[in-house]
């Protein structure tokens, strides 16, 4: 929110410089005065000097309302910084003036009485006092404000949303089911009597749960915009401070302010920062955070009533929240904001493409099919990267070249075109990636190969982009998991079979294959050990909890788990060996094409499979953008959370 700075604030900013300038002037004046010597003469001595004609210059100044005159001047033999002063009264002045006229002194002046000039009198006598009073006033005001701010640390940091920042459901693409879940909140805020008449109680709190970047904050803003009510927003970390009790005080103040503006919405972003389960961690809990949580629980559903106040909170870690926070009466409802499907991705792309200049060859529906697993934030970043590339290349519109490059940049980082690669390393990477691709082409349950490149990006020396034949939300069969493991091992098998050596390039492939195989044994019950869950996903939520976690299986079972995991890997390895040996010619054809072109697309790969020859790059450049037109595809998720990444990548370390 843009706020005009007050004139008072501007003056306060300039005041220190004015004071500094005043001090500098005084210092300069004092330095100039240090070298001045002033001799005080009596009236008799001055008359004697005048009689002897030793006075070279003289100035007479009358004093207001007094009969005394001040006389300044110089005598013969004085230095440039030396002078004299004297005082005279009525009759003495007459004698002095007569001698001055007789000697005809060249530099003689009679000043006016300063008391007769009111302006000069104010400047000399009043202005310094006024300046001193002003300086003291602002110093005391600044001190008072600092003391006041130091006592405001218990005030709420929740901010009221700006009127110009309002959103509506039109600004939220996709999320159809999620919008339907929260529509009754809007209806209640607009017409509460309808619910009261039926005896219905509106949810006091709604928890938005989902991966990062899926639009939880945007949805909360849209709810406030649609309801047209005050919208307070705050982050969970704004409650917790060093001093115990500050967070609880801020919670009380936040609800106090919300009651004044009821009906209203309070949005707490990243509530897991303050709502974590109590009594966890090494050495017990966090006293300040737990007191803040206790106050939040009391305010949401305690002795007092908070009619007309609805809490909306967002988190991507609902598993760490305290159970008391999730019970009915507090957060009555959980709305899962999941990753968008193909249709929702197309709607999101249309929203973010409104201010982009896209070429005719850019089809957003095709692009949505090629970006499974992307969140709304990922899609916005994708189009933004493409726009930046178009500007960098001095183009007037964004083409599919920029879209493809931006996709690779988002997934793996910028291409390292200046890195010098030896022919041996280039051959090794091409054989490795060809191995991945052949498994995808020849194995029935494997994913489709859409692109192969040996251009280094990030930590990857090359990668093979593979997309599932059908986009799936969460369910995978055993055959599909085995096909994934086989595809991951294809690069290592290809190196060993055709080059007679193995490299570190398959380290990430082996890591991911082992993780899938172990999950099949310990979580999915897809091994000879039967449908028993021996392990559950643990991401180190609480360090203390992890240390205290006990094993729920014996050492004998642990050995069997290792054996079953190794057995799955070995069977997939042998299957990969068989497929690659049977398709030796295809491996070398793909490798030769990669050595020549460095990057080959789906159409070029299909040409090699059918004819043994690759289409020239010019013939496939225009059709590459439509390669996924009839494919409901879903890209495999990478190890970086839910964000997608190229399915097979060779991490050359």
XYZ file of C-alpha atoms in Angstrom:
653
model
C 0.000 0.000 0.000
C 1.482 3.326 -1.109
C 1.183 6.009 1.585
C 2.219 9.633 1.033
C 4.916 10.689 3.497
C 3.717 13.435 5.846
C 5.390 16.866 5.760
C 6.205 16.396 9.431
C 8.186 13.274 8.579
C 10.052 15.134 5.828
C 10.993 17.892 8.263
C 12.180 15.326 10.794
C 14.393 13.806 8.124
C 15.922 17.186 7.236
C 16.311 18.413 10.838
C 19.517 16.469 11.628
C 21.219 18.037 8.601
C 20.130 21.540 9.686
C 21.531 20.978 13.172
C 24.759 19.620 11.675
C 25.101 22.703 9.452
C 24.501 25.009 12.433
C 27.221 23.245 14.429
C 29.651 23.463 11.501
C 29.073 27.244 11.199
C 29.708 27.726 14.917
C 32.896 25.667 14.745
C 34.174 27.644 11.732
C 33.366 30.932 13.511
C 35.145 29.765 16.659
C 38.226 28.735 14.660
C 38.329 32.138 13.007
C 38.076 33.854 16.390
C 40.947 31.889 17.867
C 43.613 33.967 16.132
C 42.080 37.402 16.988
C 43.745 39.574 19.701
C 41.669 42.372 21.288
C 43.262 45.075 23.500
C 41.008 47.002 25.893
C 41.922 50.722 26.218
C 40.706 53.262 28.719
C 39.202 56.529 27.527
C 42.366 58.395 28.476
C 44.604 55.971 26.624
C 42.408 56.278 23.539
C 42.557 60.113 23.659
C 46.358 59.951 24.003
C 46.618 57.652 20.975
C 44.375 60.035 18.979
C 46.504 63.029 19.921
C 49.639 61.169 18.804
C 47.833 60.258 15.530
C 48.378 56.496 16.063
C 44.769 55.455 15.259
C 44.431 54.051 11.714
C 40.737 53.064 11.789
C 37.903 53.484 14.273
C 34.213 52.563 14.627
C 31.794 54.148 17.120
C 28.616 52.228 18.105
C 25.980 53.756 20.421
C 24.261 51.445 22.933
C 20.455 51.472 23.019
C 18.829 53.331 25.938
C 22.243 54.062 27.486
C 24.683 56.970 27.286
C 27.607 54.623 26.700
C 29.312 54.306 23.307
C 31.430 51.346 22.253
C 34.536 52.134 20.207
C 36.546 49.628 18.141
C 39.497 50.110 15.879
C 43.178 49.595 15.145
C 46.400 51.390 16.087
C 49.482 51.902 14.052
C 51.677 48.801 14.359
C 48.788 46.359 14.977
C 48.734 43.068 13.065
C 45.837 42.100 10.791
C 44.155 40.093 13.573
C 44.764 42.634 16.382
C 42.339 45.408 17.438
C 41.325 47.532 20.401
C 38.083 48.314 22.208
C 37.101 51.168 24.476
C 34.036 52.805 26.052
C 33.099 56.443 26.311
C 30.308 58.580 27.816
C 28.737 61.933 26.781
C 31.541 64.558 27.331
C 34.384 62.119 26.675
C 32.809 61.195 23.336
C 32.753 64.858 22.270
C 36.525 65.112 22.853
C 37.112 61.847 20.992
C 34.981 62.931 18.021
C 36.816 66.288 17.850
C 40.194 64.530 17.744
C 38.896 62.111 15.048
C 37.843 65.081 12.857
C 41.155 66.850 13.490
C 43.228 63.789 12.538
C 41.036 63.071 9.532
C 41.161 59.256 10.007
C 40.489 57.527 6.664
C 38.540 54.521 7.995
C 36.003 56.055 10.351
C 32.435 54.819 10.766
C 29.538 55.440 13.138
C 27.152 52.436 13.427
C 23.427 52.812 14.017
C 22.000 51.831 17.359
C 21.119 48.087 17.159
C 18.164 48.726 19.414
C 16.611 50.954 16.777
C 16.525 48.035 14.206
C 13.938 45.578 15.464
C 14.691 42.966 12.766
C 18.396 42.977 13.572
C 17.591 42.839 17.263
C 15.432 39.711 16.756
C 18.077 37.991 14.664
C 20.801 38.630 17.193
C 18.910 38.051 20.415
C 15.774 35.977 19.737
C 16.572 33.627 16.817
C 19.263 31.584 18.645
C 16.817 30.948 21.502
C 14.059 29.913 19.067
C 16.413 27.509 17.281
C 17.494 26.021 20.588
C 13.884 25.513 21.703
C 12.943 23.860 18.348
C 15.916 21.508 18.487
C 15.132 20.512 22.071
C 11.451 19.973 21.207
C 12.181 17.552 18.371
C 14.788 15.726 20.421
C 12.270 15.174 23.213
C 9.551 14.170 20.714
C 11.860 11.636 19.117
C 12.708 10.226 22.530
C 9.003 10.025 23.441
C 8.154 8.256 20.159
C 10.949 5.746 20.656
C 9.647 4.986 24.145
C 6.121 4.651 22.756
C 7.278 2.252 20.015
C 9.215 0.219 22.536
C 5.979 -0.330 24.446
C 4.045 -1.328 21.296
C 5.775 -4.676 20.792
C 2.672 -6.396 22.163
C 0.422 -4.894 19.498
C -0.823 -7.065 16.639
C 1.056 -6.965 13.345
C -1.988 -7.995 11.339
C -2.526 -5.577 8.456
C -5.789 -4.613 6.829
C -5.901 -5.405 3.120
C -5.834 -2.473 0.724
C -9.017 -1.735 -1.228
C -7.009 -1.660 -4.474
C -5.638 -5.149 -3.793
C -8.989 -6.918 -3.784
C -9.325 -10.202 -5.670
C -12.317 -12.220 -6.826
C -12.908 -15.785 -7.944
C -12.370 -14.600 -11.535
C -8.713 -14.012 -10.635
C -8.356 -17.609 -9.391
C -8.042 -20.014 -12.308
C -9.032 -23.630 -11.695
C -9.747 -24.758 -8.096
C -13.406 -25.383 -8.914
C -14.062 -27.770 -6.017
C -12.104 -25.588 -3.601
C -14.204 -22.545 -4.525
C -17.400 -24.504 -3.927
C -16.162 -25.478 -0.452
C -15.717 -21.850 0.629
C -18.721 -20.306 -1.140
C -20.944 -20.802 1.913
C -18.503 -18.725 3.960
C -19.109 -15.849 1.576
C -22.852 -16.429 1.722
C -22.760 -16.370 5.530
C -20.807 -13.106 5.638
C -23.302 -11.546 3.231
C -26.498 -13.005 4.716
C -25.933 -14.512 8.197
C -29.661 -14.525 9.122
C -30.345 -17.270 6.586
C -28.033 -19.628 8.487
C -29.189 -18.512 11.928
C -32.797 -19.221 10.971
C -31.903 -22.817 10.118
C -29.831 -23.194 13.283
C -26.649 -23.801 11.298
C -23.268 -22.770 12.661
C -20.799 -21.536 10.092
C -17.243 -22.949 10.396
C -15.106 -20.776 12.648
C -11.976 -21.685 10.816
C -10.939 -23.066 7.429
C -7.504 -24.609 6.908
C -6.133 -24.487 3.355
C -3.709 -27.355 2.828
C -1.604 -28.027 -0.239
C 1.832 -27.947 -1.861
C 3.645 -24.587 -2.211
C 2.526 -22.399 -5.086
C -0.945 -23.893 -5.583
C -2.814 -20.646 -4.797
C -3.799 -20.885 -1.113
C -3.088 -17.216 -0.372
C -4.766 -16.102 -3.586
C -7.877 -18.125 -2.730
C -8.056 -16.477 0.721
C -7.837 -13.016 -0.888
C -10.593 -13.971 -3.328
C -12.866 -15.076 -0.455
C -12.434 -11.663 1.206
C -12.989 -9.875 -2.105
C -16.145 -11.833 -2.893
C -17.549 -11.289 0.620
C -16.578 -7.576 0.544
C -15.591 -7.577 4.210
C -12.458 -6.361 6.026
C -9.567 -8.740 5.441
C -6.750 -8.918 8.009
C -3.652 -10.844 7.010
C -0.615 -11.895 9.039
C 2.149 -14.477 8.888
C 2.542 -17.117 11.560
C 6.104 -15.942 12.231
C 4.842 -12.438 13.165
C 3.518 -13.777 16.474
C 6.667 -15.371 17.858
C 9.221 -13.100 19.526
C 12.173 -13.442 21.884
C 10.213 -12.386 24.972
C 7.701 -14.798 26.453
C 4.135 -13.486 26.332
C 4.549 -11.105 23.391
C 2.982 -13.533 20.911
C -0.033 -14.150 23.160
C -0.479 -10.388 23.557
C -0.450 -9.948 19.783
C -3.088 -12.660 19.372
C -5.357 -10.903 21.890
C -4.864 -7.560 20.183
C -5.542 -9.070 16.741
C -8.896 -10.525 17.808
C -9.771 -7.303 19.654
C -9.260 -5.329 16.446
C -11.163 -7.942 14.418
C -14.188 -7.697 16.751
C -14.371 -3.953 16.059
C -14.544 -4.689 12.313
C -16.788 -7.792 12.458
C -17.905 -9.428 10.277
C -14.397 -9.903 8.895
C -11.799 -12.446 7.829
C -8.420 -13.122 9.417
C -5.881 -14.879 7.207
C -2.873 -16.507 8.906
C -0.281 -17.593 6.368
C 2.158 -20.405 7.219
C 0.342 -21.186 10.465
C 2.718 -24.093 11.134
C 5.234 -21.477 12.377
C 3.072 -20.921 15.467
C 0.701 -23.921 15.458
C 3.209 -26.767 15.765
C 2.427 -29.563 18.141
C 3.226 -28.727 21.761
C 5.829 -30.538 23.817
C 7.999 -31.658 20.909
C 11.640 -31.166 20.058
C 14.855 -31.744 21.975
C 14.670 -30.470 25.538
C 10.891 -30.065 25.494
C 8.792 -27.436 23.805
C 9.231 -23.794 22.871
C 7.650 -21.785 25.683
C 6.892 -18.585 23.749
C 5.443 -20.421 20.732
C 3.324 -22.680 22.923
C 1.924 -19.750 24.912
C 1.030 -18.052 21.639
C -0.685 -21.227 20.420
C -2.606 -21.542 23.695
C -3.899 -17.988 23.333
C -4.887 -18.643 19.711
C -6.815 -21.756 20.760
C -8.626 -19.798 23.478
C -9.538 -16.927 21.172
C -10.855 -19.242 18.455
C -13.025 -21.332 20.757
C -12.784 -20.517 24.445
C -14.907 -18.713 27.004
C -15.490 -15.693 24.781
C -17.534 -15.564 21.595
C -16.078 -14.380 18.297
C -19.224 -13.930 16.270
C -18.655 -12.820 12.704
C -14.919 -13.595 12.699
C -13.763 -16.377 10.374
C -10.157 -17.579 10.485
C -8.555 -18.808 7.280
C -5.110 -20.363 7.602
C -2.727 -21.852 5.061
C 0.034 -24.417 5.420
C 1.810 -27.094 3.435
C 2.645 -29.057 6.589
C -0.653 -30.083 8.231
C 1.044 -33.107 9.811
C 2.974 -30.920 12.278
C -0.033 -28.952 13.571
C -1.305 -29.424 17.117
C -4.407 -31.690 17.292
C -6.240 -29.118 19.439
C -5.968 -26.642 16.580
C -7.631 -29.005 14.113
C -10.588 -30.068 16.221
C -14.172 -28.994 15.361
C -14.941 -25.541 16.702
C -11.568 -24.188 15.680
C -10.531 -25.301 12.237
C -13.738 -27.134 11.413
C -12.906 -27.676 7.774
C -9.798 -28.574 5.793
C -9.741 -27.666 2.114
C -7.019 -29.388 0.104
C -5.655 -27.138 -2.631
C -3.957 -29.701 -4.860
C -1.797 -29.412 -7.938
C -3.816 -28.490 -11.050
C -4.760 -31.015 -13.720
C -4.422 -30.400 -17.471
C -7.629 -28.335 -17.797
C -6.796 -26.226 -14.742
C -3.252 -25.669 -15.976
C -4.653 -24.345 -19.259
C -6.878 -21.881 -17.355
C -3.928 -20.777 -15.208
C -1.751 -20.280 -18.293
C -4.470 -18.128 -19.866
C -4.536 -15.896 -16.781
C -0.764 -15.414 -16.766
C -0.594 -15.014 -20.564
C -2.929 -11.994 -20.633
C -0.092 -9.479 -20.728
C 2.292 -11.660 -22.779
C 2.808 -11.350 -26.550
C 2.601 -14.968 -27.735
C 3.358 -16.190 -31.238
C 0.759 -18.135 -33.222
C 2.683 -21.386 -32.768
C 2.248 -21.228 -28.975
C -0.755 -23.367 -28.028
C -1.598 -23.101 -24.338
C -3.655 -26.311 -24.394
C -0.621 -28.237 -25.703
C 1.625 -26.538 -23.166
C -0.707 -27.560 -20.336
C -0.360 -31.197 -21.408
C 3.425 -30.918 -21.375
C 3.623 -29.513 -17.845
C 2.097 -32.119 -15.480
C 2.957 -31.599 -11.835
C 3.474 -27.850 -12.302
C 1.829 -25.616 -9.696
C 0.291 -22.249 -10.519
C 3.483 -20.514 -9.364
C 5.566 -22.806 -11.611
C 3.414 -21.952 -14.635
C 3.646 -18.233 -13.940
C 7.416 -18.558 -13.622
C 7.564 -20.577 -16.860
C 5.847 -17.851 -18.913
C 7.895 -15.148 -17.225
C 11.163 -16.944 -18.058
C 9.984 -17.312 -21.670
C 9.229 -13.568 -21.826
C 12.689 -12.742 -20.426
C 14.310 -14.993 -23.034
C 12.340 -13.311 -25.833
C 13.531 -9.885 -24.669
C 17.104 -11.149 -24.383
C 16.926 -12.433 -27.969
C 15.426 -9.134 -29.214
C 12.209 -10.789 -30.394
C 8.829 -9.085 -30.683
C 6.858 -12.144 -29.482
C 7.284 -15.318 -27.439
C 7.689 -18.435 -29.592
C 7.823 -22.145 -28.775
C 11.623 -21.945 -28.776
C 11.474 -19.678 -25.738
C 8.772 -21.848 -24.125
C 10.886 -25.010 -24.543
C 14.011 -23.303 -23.252
C 12.099 -21.811 -20.312
C 10.723 -25.259 -19.419
C 14.240 -26.671 -19.276
C 15.452 -23.684 -17.256
C 12.669 -24.094 -14.705
C 13.316 -27.836 -14.367
C 17.107 -28.004 -14.431
C 18.555 -24.506 -14.757
C 20.215 -22.637 -17.654
C 22.166 -24.532 -20.303
C 25.937 -24.477 -19.772
C 26.891 -23.925 -23.395
C 30.373 -22.578 -22.599
C 31.450 -25.670 -20.657
C 34.127 -27.577 -22.529
C 33.234 -31.270 -22.861
C 35.634 -33.889 -24.210
C 34.544 -36.243 -26.992
C 34.859 -39.198 -24.589
C 32.548 -37.597 -22.028
C 30.101 -36.579 -24.752
C 30.004 -40.153 -26.075
C 29.472 -41.536 -22.571
C 26.554 -39.178 -21.899
C 24.957 -39.938 -25.267
C 25.176 -43.715 -24.678
C 23.783 -43.221 -21.150
C 20.776 -41.153 -22.296
C 20.138 -43.502 -25.233
C 19.870 -46.339 -22.694
C 17.154 -44.487 -20.785
C 15.306 -43.717 -24.004
C 15.346 -47.297 -25.347
C 13.801 -48.621 -22.111
C 11.041 -46.030 -22.494
C 10.503 -46.975 -26.127
C 10.499 -50.764 -25.739
C 9.054 -51.445 -22.286
C 5.256 -51.658 -22.300
C 4.535 -49.950 -18.954
C 7.289 -47.357 -19.303
C 6.651 -43.680 -19.906
C 6.837 -42.034 -23.321
C 10.059 -40.399 -24.400
C 9.529 -36.795 -25.478
C 13.000 -35.326 -25.589
C 16.663 -36.299 -25.209
C 19.540 -33.861 -24.780
C 23.193 -34.041 -23.816
C 23.521 -30.301 -23.180
C 24.592 -29.876 -19.532
C 22.126 -28.116 -17.245
C 22.647 -27.610 -13.532
C 24.194 -30.784 -12.115
C 22.969 -32.903 -15.038
C 25.254 -33.753 -17.940
C 22.156 -34.582 -19.993
C 18.619 -35.812 -19.502
C 15.752 -37.721 -21.078
C 12.296 -36.202 -20.672
C 9.700 -38.943 -20.218
C 5.981 -38.317 -19.723
C 3.379 -40.896 -18.668
C 0.954 -41.985 -21.354
C -1.939 -40.884 -19.124
C -1.835 -38.233 -16.433
C -2.464 -39.781 -13.015
C -3.100 -38.128 -9.689
C -1.527 -40.539 -7.223
C -2.160 -44.220 -8.048
C 0.611 -46.276 -9.644
C 0.598 -50.024 -10.263
C 3.413 -52.403 -9.402
C 4.292 -52.873 -13.086
C 4.546 -49.116 -13.556
C 6.848 -48.788 -10.559
C 9.046 -51.621 -11.841
C 9.125 -49.946 -15.253
C 10.285 -46.716 -13.605
C 13.114 -48.551 -11.835
C 14.095 -50.310 -15.079
C 14.121 -46.992 -16.934
C 16.288 -45.379 -14.252
C 18.816 -48.224 -14.506
C 18.867 -48.118 -18.331
C 21.635 -45.510 -18.462
C 23.963 -47.448 -16.167
C 23.318 -50.705 -18.079
C 24.006 -48.981 -21.414
C 27.365 -47.640 -20.188
C 28.403 -51.033 -18.867
C 27.258 -52.938 -21.965
C 28.665 -50.771 -24.774
C 31.555 -48.875 -23.163
C 32.785 -51.569 -20.795
C 32.949 -49.113 -17.895
C 30.645 -47.362 -15.434
C 30.626 -43.737 -14.287
C 29.296 -41.535 -11.506
C 26.671 -40.192 -13.903
C 24.141 -42.788 -12.723
C 24.374 -41.843 -9.017
C 21.085 -39.947 -8.963
C 19.366 -42.678 -11.031
C 20.498 -45.348 -8.543
C 19.397 -43.237 -5.579
C 15.893 -42.760 -6.980
C 15.568 -46.399 -8.078
C 16.576 -47.590 -4.598
C 14.051 -45.244 -2.975
C 11.221 -46.586 -5.158
C 12.221 -50.212 -4.516
C 12.413 -49.723 -0.733
C 9.031 -47.981 -0.695
C 7.561 -50.938 -2.591
C 8.811 -53.252 0.161
C 8.209 -51.192 3.317
C 5.223 -48.978 2.440
C 3.249 -50.433 -0.480
C 3.439 -54.138 0.411
C 4.608 -55.090 -3.106
C 7.138 -57.762 -2.175
C 7.303 -61.312 -0.803
C 7.089 -59.867 2.740
C 3.409 -59.289 2.117
C 1.071 -56.317 2.652
C 2.741 -55.058 5.821
C 3.880 -51.479 6.381
C 7.262 -51.537 8.058
C 8.140 -47.871 7.592
C 6.306 -44.622 7.087
C 7.456 -41.421 5.509
C 9.351 -39.265 8.004
C 10.786 -35.916 6.960
C 12.383 -34.908 10.238
C 9.499 -32.770 11.460
C 10.697 -32.807 15.062
C 14.248 -33.760 15.838
C 13.302 -35.046 19.283
C 10.547 -37.240 17.866
C 12.954 -38.777 15.352
C 15.454 -39.637 18.083
C 12.771 -41.230 20.225
C 11.234 -43.226 17.349
C 11.335 -46.967 17.972
C 11.747 -49.712 15.371
C 8.589 -51.677 14.730
C 10.393 -54.651 13.158
C 13.149 -57.026 14.210
C 16.704 -57.241 12.885
C 15.727 -60.358 10.951
C 12.962 -58.435 9.163
C 15.406 -55.581 8.489
C 17.677 -58.069 6.715
C 14.745 -59.403 4.697
C 13.757 -55.839 3.717
C 17.275 -55.252 2.390
C 17.191 -58.540 0.502
C 13.823 -57.803 -1.087
C 14.952 -54.310 -2.084
C 18.100 -55.727 -3.673
C 16.067 -58.423 -5.410
C 13.770 -55.853 -7.068
C 16.758 -53.795 -8.225
C 18.575 -56.844 -9.600
C 15.517 -58.113 -11.497
C 14.977 -54.708 -13.085
C 18.681 -54.493 -13.894
C 18.582 -57.830 -15.708
C 15.450 -56.783 -17.588
C 17.160 -53.540 -18.646
C 20.197 -55.535 -19.831
C 18.025 -57.788 -21.984
C 16.141 -54.893 -23.620
C 19.308 -52.914 -24.331
C 21.208 -55.860 -25.821
C 18.254 -56.636 -28.091
C 18.234 -53.020 -29.348
C 21.945 -52.427 -29.826
C 21.493 -50.767 -33.240
C 18.863 -48.360 -31.886
C 21.181 -47.386 -29.024
C 23.945 -46.393 -31.439
C 21.542 -44.628 -33.804
C 20.227 -42.480 -30.957
C 23.758 -41.903 -29.668
C 25.004 -40.785 -33.105
C 22.037 -38.436 -33.465
C 22.784 -36.909 -30.044
C 26.471 -36.503 -30.897
C 25.446 -34.587 -34.026
C 22.437 -32.541 -32.890
C 22.864 -32.620 -29.051
C 19.066 -32.412 -28.622
C 16.444 -34.550 -30.384
C 12.668 -34.285 -30.049
C 9.874 -36.846 -29.975
C 9.273 -36.712 -33.741
C 12.971 -37.192 -34.477
C 13.106 -40.130 -32.040
C 10.083 -41.739 -33.748
C 11.775 -41.224 -37.130
C 14.895 -43.058 -35.907
C 12.816 -45.923 -34.497
C 10.831 -46.359 -37.755
C 13.440 -45.660 -40.444
C 16.773 -45.746 -38.675
C 17.369 -42.186 -39.843
C 16.685 -38.852 -38.204
C 14.625 -36.115 -39.793
C 16.533 -32.877 -40.328
C 16.041 -30.304 -37.574
C 14.239 -27.941 -39.979
C 11.473 -30.473 -40.704
C 10.693 -31.058 -37.044
C 11.104 -27.533 -35.676
C 7.543 -26.549 -36.534
C 5.964 -29.797 -35.360
C 7.736 -30.046 -32.022
C 5.213 -27.785 -30.329
C 2.372 -30.174 -31.268
C 4.135 -33.360 -30.193
C 1.950 -33.670 -27.112
C -1.306 -32.540 -28.700
C -3.141 -35.842 -28.345
C -1.424 -37.010 -25.187
C -2.916 -36.748 -21.702
C 0.519 -36.716 -20.120
C 1.898 -36.402 -16.637
C 5.548 -35.836 -15.894
C 7.229 -37.778 -13.148
C 7.944 -35.810 -9.978
C 11.525 -35.102 -9.029
C 13.232 -35.418 -5.688
C 12.643 -31.689 -5.088
C 9.202 -32.198 -3.516
C 6.168 -32.082 -5.779
C 7.861 -29.956 -8.411
C 8.374 -31.882 -11.661
C 11.710 -32.523 -13.204
C 13.021 -34.402 -16.215
C 12.321 -38.030 -15.428
C 15.715 -39.377 -16.331
C 18.743 -37.207 -15.881
C 22.437 -37.937 -15.885
C 24.102 -36.042 -13.047
C 27.707 -35.744 -14.128
C 29.709 -34.882 -10.997
